[in-house]
Tab-separated table of N, CA and C in Angstrom:
chain	number	residue	atom	x	y	z
I	1	MET	N	0.878	-1.145	0.018
I	1	MET	CA	0.050	0.044	0.008
I	1	MET	C	0.968	1.162	0.019
I	2	ILE	N	0.495	2.221	-0.763
I	2	ILE	CA	1.333	3.564	-0.835
I	2	ILE	C	0.690	4.561	0.083
I	3	ILE	N	1.494	5.051	0.967
I	3	ILE	CA	0.953	6.019	1.860
I	3	ILE	C	1.424	7.364	1.217
I	4	GLU	N	0.436	8.442	1.075
I	4	GLU	CA	0.576	9.620	0.452
I	4	GLU	C	0.175	10.563	1.497
I	5	LEU	N	1.165	11.445	1.960
I	5	LEU	CA	0.930	12.415	3.007
I	5	LEU	C	1.124	13.796	2.344
I	6	ASP	N	0.219	14.777	2.695
I	6	ASP	CA	0.183	16.066	2.386
I	6	ASP	C	0.917	16.987	3.535
I	7	MET	N	2.224	17.310	3.307
I	7	MET	CA	2.856	17.877	4.349
I	7	MET	C	2.389	19.433	4.518
I	8	GLN	N	1.398	19.865	3.517
I	8	GLN	CA	1.075	21.303	3.606
I	8	GLN	C	-0.390	21.350	4.038
I	9	SER	N	-1.040	20.136	4.231
I	9	SER	CA	-2.302	20.067	4.822
I	9	SER	C	-2.601	20.647	6.159
I	10	ASP	N	-3.804	20.986	6.424
I	10	ASP	CA	-4.079	21.448	7.939
I	10	ASP	C	-4.450	20.248	8.759
I	11	VAL	N	-4.446	19.062	8.015
I	11	VAL	CA	-4.775	17.705	8.760
I	11	VAL	C	-3.523	17.214	9.256
I	12	PRO	N	-3.413	16.977	10.564
I	12	PRO	CA	-2.127	16.457	11.228
I	12	PRO	C	-1.765	15.167	10.577
I	13	ILE	N	-0.378	14.894	10.465
I	13	ILE	CA	0.138	13.791	9.733
I	13	ILE	C	-0.186	12.581	10.207
I	14	TYR	N	-0.360	12.513	11.579
I	14	TYR	CA	-0.781	11.139	12.271
I	14	TYR	C	-2.189	10.872	11.927
I	15	THR	N	-3.062	12.002	11.637
I	15	THR	CA	-4.473	11.774	11.271
I	15	THR	C	-4.503	11.223	9.845
I	16	GLN	N	-3.701	11.953	8.970
I	16	GLN	CA	-3.613	11.400	7.599
I	16	GLN	C	-3.175	9.970	7.579
I	17	LEU	N	-2.287	9.548	8.326
I	17	LEU	CA	-1.699	8.080	8.376
I	17	LEU	C	-2.952	7.285	8.903
I	18	VAL	N	-3.471	7.476	9.798
I	18	VAL	CA	-4.626	6.749	10.409
I	18	VAL	C	-5.772	6.690	9.259
I	19	ASN	N	-6.170	7.756	8.750
I	19	ASN	CA	-7.078	7.659	7.631
I	19	ASN	C	-6.760	6.702	6.414
I	20	GLN	N	-5.453	6.922	6.108
I	20	GLN	CA	-5.033	6.129	5.021
I	20	GLN	C	-5.038	4.656	5.233
I	21	ILE	N	-4.631	4.219	6.542
I	21	ILE	CA	-4.590	2.760	6.906
I	21	ILE	C	-5.924	2.278	7.041
I	22	ILE	N	-6.842	3.050	7.461
I	22	ILE	CA	-8.275	2.631	7.620
I	22	ILE	C	-8.834	2.505	6.148
I	23	GLU	N	-8.556	3.295	5.348
I	23	GLU	CA	-9.012	3.472	3.859
I	23	GLU	C	-8.420	2.123	3.237
I	24	GLY	N	-7.241	1.887	3.587
I	24	GLY	CA	-6.552	0.658	3.003
I	24	GLY	C	-7.271	-0.549	3.465
I	25	ILE	N	-7.707	-0.675	4.673
I	25	ILE	CA	-8.543	-1.902	5.020
I	25	ILE	C	-9.731	-1.981	4.512
I	26	ALA	N	-10.415	-0.678	4.467
I	26	ALA	CA	-11.908	-0.630	3.868
I	26	ALA	C	-11.844	-1.170	2.384
I	27	SER	N	-10.873	-0.783	1.613
I	27	SER	CA	-10.760	-0.947	0.215
I	27	SER	C	-10.269	-2.340	-0.111
I	28	GLY	N	-9.662	-3.214	0.824
I	28	GLY	CA	-9.288	-4.515	0.743
I	28	GLY	C	-7.803	-4.630	0.343
I	29	ARG	N	-7.180	-3.324	0.229
I	29	ARG	CA	-5.707	-3.379	-0.040
I	29	ARG	C	-4.977	-3.861	1.147
I	30	LEU	N	-5.419	-3.746	2.275
I	30	LEU	CA	-4.834	-4.231	3.480
I	30	LEU	C	-5.805	-5.400	4.055
I	31	LYS	N	-5.219	-6.635	3.966
I	31	LYS	CA	-6.119	-7.656	4.563
I	31	LYS	C	-5.993	-7.935	6.159
I	32	LEU	N	-7.010	-8.669	6.657
I	32	LEU	CA	-6.886	-8.997	8.006
I	32	LEU	C	-5.725	-9.924	8.227
I	33	GLY	N	-4.985	-9.594	9.293
I	33	GLY	CA	-3.774	-10.333	9.639
I	33	GLY	C	-2.509	-9.784	8.923
I	34	GLU	N	-2.669	-8.964	7.918
I	34	GLU	CA	-1.545	-8.515	7.087
I	34	GLU	C	-0.584	-7.593	7.974
I	35	PRO	N	0.719	-7.924	7.850
I	35	PRO	CA	1.612	-7.184	8.738
I	35	PRO	C	1.731	-5.692	8.105
I	36	LEU	N	1.845	-4.749	9.122
I	36	LEU	CA	2.289	-3.345	8.728
I	36	LEU	C	3.775	-3.196	9.076
I	37	PRO	N	4.334	-2.247	8.489
I	37	PRO	CA	5.813	-1.921	8.809
I	37	PRO	C	5.899	-1.521	10.284
I	38	SER	N	7.112	-1.691	10.816
I	38	SER	CA	7.328	-1.348	12.183
I	38	SER	C	7.229	0.199	12.177
I	39	VAL	N	7.159	0.785	13.426
I	39	VAL	CA	7.051	2.143	13.541
I	39	VAL	C	8.423	2.800	12.970
I	40	ARG	N	9.485	2.315	13.268
I	40	ARG	CA	10.682	2.777	12.804
I	40	ARG	C	10.890	2.664	11.375
I	41	SER	N	10.540	1.654	10.888
I	41	SER	CA	10.529	1.507	9.418
I	41	SER	C	9.782	2.259	8.561
I	42	LEU	N	8.438	2.535	9.014
I	42	LEU	CA	7.502	3.257	8.370
I	42	LEU	C	7.940	4.712	8.377
I	43	ALA	N	8.341	5.044	9.594
I	43	ALA	CA	8.938	6.522	9.789
I	43	ALA	C	9.877	6.903	8.879
I	44	SER	N	10.898	5.973	8.769
I	44	SER	CA	12.023	6.139	7.916
I	44	SER	C	11.666	6.168	6.421
I	45	ASP	N	10.725	5.144	5.934
I	45	ASP	CA	10.347	5.053	4.452
I	45	ASP	C	9.595	6.281	4.015
I	46	ILE	N	8.690	7.013	4.900
I	46	ILE	CA	7.984	8.148	4.544
I	46	ILE	C	8.448	9.397	5.036
I	47	GLY	N	9.581	9.394	5.861
I	47	GLY	CA	10.358	10.446	6.066
I	47	GLY	C	9.610	11.324	7.217
I	48	ILE	N	9.123	10.671	8.217
I	48	ILE	CA	8.377	11.411	9.361
I	48	ILE	C	8.979	10.930	10.614
I	49	ASN	N	8.586	11.807	11.515
I	49	ASN	CA	9.192	11.378	12.978
I	49	ASN	C	8.608	10.127	13.482
I	50	LEU	N	9.309	9.205	14.212
I	50	LEU	CA	8.720	7.999	14.538
I	50	LEU	C	7.625	8.032	15.646
I	51	HIS	N	7.653	9.153	16.248
I	51	HIS	CA	6.503	9.374	17.320
I	51	HIS	C	5.293	9.644	16.638
I	52	THR	N	5.221	10.272	15.430
I	52	THR	CA	4.096	10.509	14.625
I	52	THR	C	3.377	9.147	14.256
I	53	VAL	N	4.226	8.205	13.816
I	53	VAL	CA	3.883	6.899	13.362
I	53	VAL	C	3.321	6.078	14.499
I	54	ASN	N	3.999	6.213	15.653
I	54	ASN	CA	3.587	5.563	16.899
I	54	ASN	C	2.259	6.115	17.432
I	55	LYS	N	2.152	7.343	17.286
I	55	LYS	CA	0.653	8.043	17.749
I	55	LYS	C	-0.439	7.280	16.730
I	56	ALA	N	-0.147	7.397	15.572
I	56	ALA	CA	-1.074	6.761	14.541
I	56	ALA	C	-1.349	5.284	14.881
I	57	TYR	N	-0.287	4.534	15.141
I	57	TYR	CA	-0.562	3.101	15.508
I	57	TYR	C	-1.240	3.026	16.793
I	58	THR	N	-0.986	3.849	17.928
I	58	THR	CA	-1.745	3.717	19.055
I	58	THR	C	-3.226	4.103	18.909
I	59	LEU	N	-3.496	5.075	18.146
I	59	LEU	CA	-4.971	5.285	17.778
I	59	LEU	C	-5.650	4.243	17.187
I	60	LEU	N	-5.024	3.585	16.107
I	60	LEU	CA	-5.575	2.542	15.488
I	60	LEU	C	-5.527	1.194	16.272
I	61	LYS	N	-4.747	1.020	17.158
I	61	LYS	CA	-4.817	-0.041	18.168
I	61	LYS	C	-6.032	0.200	19.269
I	62	GLN	N	-6.056	1.307	19.586
I	62	GLN	CA	-7.268	1.709	20.574
I	62	GLN	C	-8.557	1.512	19.932
I	63	ASP	N	-8.677	1.833	18.709
I	63	ASP	CA	-10.040	1.682	18.001
I	63	ASP	C	-10.241	0.228	17.501
I	64	GLY	N	-9.354	-0.619	17.541
I	64	GLY	CA	-9.400	-2.112	17.004
I	64	GLY	C	-9.227	-2.373	15.831
I	65	TYR	N	-8.425	-1.555	15.083
I	65	TYR	CA	-8.087	-1.887	13.655
I	65	TYR	C	-6.780	-2.655	13.493
I	66	ILE	N	-5.813	-2.507	14.441
I	66	ILE	CA	-4.543	-3.218	14.368
I	66	ILE	C	-4.441	-3.880	15.659
I	67	GLN	N	-3.331	-4.906	15.637
I	67	GLN	CA	-2.840	-5.451	16.866
I	67	GLN	C	-1.374	-5.259	16.810
I	68	VAL	N	-0.825	-5.211	18.146
I	68	VAL	CA	0.669	-4.990	18.095
I	68	VAL	C	1.132	-6.254	19.003
I	69	HIS	N	1.838	-7.106	18.266
I	69	HIS	CA	2.450	-8.296	18.982
I	69	HIS	C	3.954	-7.973	19.122
I	70	ARG	N	4.428	-8.538	20.275
I	70	ARG	CA	6.008	-8.497	20.454
I	70	ARG	C	6.771	-9.279	19.339
I	71	GLN	N	6.113	-10.473	19.036
I	71	GLN	CA	6.866	-11.346	18.098
I	71	GLN	C	6.579	-11.088	16.621
I	72	ARG	N	5.312	-10.911	16.441
I	72	ARG	CA	4.871	-10.631	14.955
I	72	ARG	C	4.781	-9.235	14.451
I	73	GLY	N	4.877	-8.219	15.379
I	73	GLY	CA	4.894	-6.874	15.014
I	73	GLY	C	3.598	-6.378	14.937
I	74	VAL	N	3.364	-5.345	14.033
I	74	VAL	CA	2.045	-4.773	13.844
I	74	VAL	C	1.226	-5.465	12.657
I	75	VAL	N	0.066	-5.838	13.004
I	75	VAL	CA	-0.728	-6.541	11.902
I	75	VAL	C	-2.158	-5.872	12.029
I	76	VAL	N	-2.787	-5.960	10.782
I	76	VAL	CA	-4.212	-5.500	10.742
I	76	VAL	C	-4.811	-6.652	11.724
I	77	ASP	N	-5.914	-6.108	12.534
I	77	ASP	CA	-6.450	-6.982	13.403
I	77	ASP	C	-6.924	-8.434	12.762
I	78	PRO	N	-6.441	-9.480	12.972
I	78	PRO	CA	-6.785	-10.666	12.271
I	78	PRO	C	-8.307	-11.174	12.624
I	79	ASP	N	-8.781	-10.744	13.759
I	79	ASP	CA	-10.122	-11.128	14.350
I	79	ASP	C	-11.122	-10.401	13.738
I	80	GLY	N	-10.938	-9.451	12.777
I	80	GLY	CA	-11.967	-8.699	12.092
I	80	GLY	C	-12.008	-7.209	12.477
I	81	MET	N	-12.821	-6.439	12.126
I	81	MET	CA	-12.875	-5.084	12.376
I	81	MET	C	-13.846	-4.807	13.589
I	82	PRO	N	-13.692	-3.533	14.157
I	82	PRO	CA	-14.602	-3.333	15.183
I	82	PRO	C	-15.952	-3.113	14.692
I	83	PRO	N	-16.997	-3.481	15.487
I	83	PRO	CA	-18.429	-3.321	14.895
I	83	PRO	C	-18.915	-1.894	15.039
I	84	VAL	N	-19.913	-1.639	14.546
I	84	VAL	CA	-20.660	-0.418	14.519
I	84	VAL	C	-21.493	-0.309	16.025
I	85	THR	N	-21.029	0.603	16.836
I	85	THR	CA	-21.717	0.623	18.168
I	85	THR	C	-22.282	2.082	18.212
I	86	GLU	N	-22.996	2.239	19.383
I	86	GLU	CA	-23.704	3.414	19.473
I	86	GLU	C	-22.586	4.576	19.680
I	87	GLU	N	-21.440	4.402	20.241
I	87	GLU	CA	-20.455	5.324	20.462
I	87	GLU	C	-19.933	5.736	19.101
I	88	PHE	N	-19.839	4.637	18.362
I	88	PHE	CA	-19.230	4.905	16.903
I	88	PHE	C	-20.161	5.785	16.105
I	89	MET	N	-21.498	5.436	16.225
I	89	MET	CA	-22.705	6.282	15.562
I	89	MET	C	-22.525	7.627	16.149
I	90	ALA	N	-22.399	7.907	17.274
I	90	ALA	CA	-22.274	9.187	17.885
I	90	ALA	C	-21.133	10.026	17.417
I	91	LYS	N	-20.030	9.298	17.158
I	91	LYS	CA	-18.819	9.896	16.716
I	91	LYS	C	-19.017	10.319	15.275
I	92	GLN	N	-19.502	9.390	14.345
I	92	GLN	CA	-19.841	9.680	13.006
I	92	GLN	C	-20.828	10.867	12.989
I	93	HIS	N	-21.764	10.908	13.925
I	93	HIS	CA	-22.723	11.958	13.810
I	93	HIS	C	-22.106	13.346	13.920
I	94	SER	N	-21.203	13.235	14.902
I	94	SER	CA	-20.529	14.661	15.287
I	94	SER	C	-19.617	15.120	14.285
I	95	GLN	N	-19.067	14.154	13.589
I	95	GLN	CA	-18.047	14.443	12.624
I	95	GLN	C	-18.687	14.865	11.218
I	96	LEU	N	-19.820	14.218	10.886
I	96	LEU	CA	-20.472	14.540	9.706
I	96	LEU	C	-21.330	15.822	9.860
I	97	LYS	N	-21.856	16.135	10.986
I	97	LYS	CA	-22.765	17.142	11.056
I	97	LYS	C	-22.230	18.588	10.603
I	98	PRO	N	-20.998	19.036	10.762
I	98	PRO	CA	-20.592	20.216	10.401
I	98	PRO	C	-20.203	20.049	8.713
I	99	ILE	N	-19.768	18.991	8.305
I	99	ILE	CA	-19.592	18.749	6.911
I	99	ILE	C	-20.937	19.036	6.055
I	100	VAL	N	-22.103	18.415	6.714
I	100	VAL	CA	-23.310	18.502	5.965
I	100	VAL	C	-23.833	20.013	6.057
I	101	ALA	N	-23.583	20.568	7.336
I	101	ALA	CA	-23.890	22.080	7.621
I	101	ALA	C	-23.207	22.893	6.535
I	102	GLU	N	-21.906	22.720	6.375
I	102	GLU	CA	-21.295	23.451	5.400
I	102	GLU	C	-21.660	23.297	3.981
I	103	ALA	N	-22.084	22.075	3.585
I	103	ALA	CA	-22.551	21.699	2.348
I	103	ALA	C	-23.878	22.556	2.094
I	104	ILE	N	-24.747	22.566	2.953
I	104	ILE	CA	-26.074	23.221	2.958
I	104	ILE	C	-25.764	24.644	2.863
I	105	CYS	N	-24.828	25.305	3.579
I	105	CYS	CA	-24.526	26.778	3.650
I	105	CYS	C	-24.059	27.165	2.188
I	106	ARG	N	-23.330	26.081	1.447
I	106	ARG	CA	-22.788	26.483	0.198
I	106	ARG	C	-23.760	26.218	-0.824
I	107	GLY	N	-24.998	25.780	-0.563
I	107	GLY	CA	-26.082	25.572	-1.577
I	107	GLY	C	-26.051	24.141	-2.193
I	108	MET	N	-25.342	23.265	-1.406
I	108	MET	CA	-25.432	21.892	-2.045
I	108	MET	C	-26.748	21.270	-1.520
I	109	ASP	N	-27.506	20.577	-2.520
I	109	ASP	CA	-28.834	20.021	-2.071
I	109	ASP	C	-28.467	18.678	-1.512
I	110	LYS	N	-29.511	18.007	-0.897
I	110	LYS	CA	-29.390	16.646	-0.372
I	110	LYS	C	-28.969	15.602	-1.337
I	111	GLN	N	-29.615	15.658	-2.551
I	111	GLN	CA	-29.093	14.705	-3.627
I	111	GLN	C	-27.646	14.745	-4.015
I	112	GLN	N	-27.202	16.079	-4.164
I	112	GLN	CA	-25.887	16.281	-4.482
I	112	GLN	C	-24.837	15.759	-3.287
I	113	LEU	N	-25.307	15.886	-2.206
I	113	LEU	CA	-24.529	15.388	-0.966
I	113	LEU	C	-24.568	13.833	-1.020
I	114	MET	N	-25.710	13.277	-1.178
I	114	MET	CA	-25.800	11.790	-1.296
I	114	MET	C	-25.023	11.272	-2.350
I	115	ASP	N	-25.054	11.866	-3.537
I	115	ASP	CA	-24.317	11.463	-4.668
I	115	ASP	C	-22.768	11.432	-4.415
I	116	LEU	N	-22.360	12.420	-3.728
I	116	LEU	CA	-20.884	12.568	-3.171
I	116	LEU	C	-20.499	11.545	-2.278
I	117	VAL	N	-21.324	11.298	-1.359
I	117	VAL	CA	-21.161	10.135	-0.339
I	117	VAL	C	-21.119	8.838	-1.056
I	118	GLU	N	-21.946	8.527	-2.165
I	118	GLU	CA	-22.109	7.399	-2.871
I	118	GLU	C	-20.777	7.282	-3.672
I	119	ARG	N	-20.296	8.451	-4.281
I	119	ARG	CA	-19.014	8.327	-4.940
I	119	ARG	C	-17.830	7.884	-4.165
I	120	ILE	N	-17.862	8.645	-3.031
I	120	ILE	CA	-16.628	8.331	-2.172
I	120	ILE	C	-16.712	6.719	-1.780
I	121	HIS	N	-17.890	6.242	-1.432
I	121	HIS	CA	-17.907	4.861	-1.022
I	121	HIS	C	-17.619	3.995	-2.213
I	122	GLN	N	-17.984	4.315	-3.360
I	122	GLN	CA	-17.518	3.538	-4.570
I	122	GLN	C	-15.951	3.554	-4.695
I	123	GLU	N	-15.498	4.726	-4.646
I	123	GLU	CA	-14.080	4.972	-4.752
I	123	GLU	C	-13.208	4.013	-3.824
I	124	ILE	N	-13.674	3.909	-2.654
I	124	ILE	CA	-13.037	3.079	-1.611
I	124	ILE	C	-13.192	1.560	-1.889
I	125	THR	N	-14.438	1.340	-2.252
I	125	THR	CA	-14.668	-0.224	-2.293
I	125	THR	C	-14.465	-0.734	-3.473
I	126	GLU	N	-14.313	0.041	-4.679
I	126	GLU	CA	-14.030	-0.511	-5.866
I	126	GLU	C	-12.735	-1.207	-5.925
I	127	THR	N	-12.666	-2.396	-6.585
I	127	THR	CA	-11.355	-3.114	-6.691
I	127	THR	C	-10.501	-2.312	-7.672
I	128	ASP	N	-9.191	-2.761	-7.532
I	128	ASP	CA	-8.151	-2.294	-8.491
I	128	ASP	C	-8.432	-2.649	-9.938
I	129	ASN	N	-9.135	-3.907	-10.184
I	129	ASN	CA	-9.517	-4.287	-11.450
I	129	ASN	C	-10.662	-3.481	-11.991
I	130	GLU	N	-11.610	-3.167	-11.086
I	130	GLU	CA	-12.727	-2.408	-11.571
I	130	GLU	C	-12.155	-0.854	-11.884
I	131	LYS	N	-11.224	-0.380	-11.193
I	131	LYS	CA	-10.656	0.959	-11.493
I	131	LYS	C	-10.009	0.929	-12.742
I	132	GLU	N	-9.175	-0.161	-13.127
I	132	GLU	CA	-8.436	-0.244	-14.394
I	132	GLU	C	-9.414	-0.099	-15.564
I	133	ASN	N	-10.477	-0.901	-15.403
I	133	ASN	CA	-11.510	-1.107	-16.467
I	133	ASN	C	-12.413	0.039	-16.658
I	134	ALA	N	-12.456	0.922	-15.692
I	134	ALA	CA	-13.299	2.139	-15.823
I	134	ALA	C	-12.886	3.255	-16.713
């Protein structure tokens, strides 16, 4: 999986890293049980501080996306992904509400917003073969 970070973005680098790893899992490019690079190795490969990678891995571990083994290293949680819980739904609601509000303020109607969400879902879940043939 290729990690692409925007060093000029307002989004913190550890958040970009968390988001890209979750997107990699959601798209199927990262499989359950698949090893991830060590903190030191990933930090070196993408040229960022190892504490930044450590913070991203810690957040991913707390949310149940990865496991850290002393012997096997960091792996995508082989037992599956965390379920949709009320806490998760509340988090999604609070994160999406300002995005929806901004879209409304800018004149985007409900259908345009739903089309955008559908397109993003398709981009993430579309396989590499489907992308090549599109």
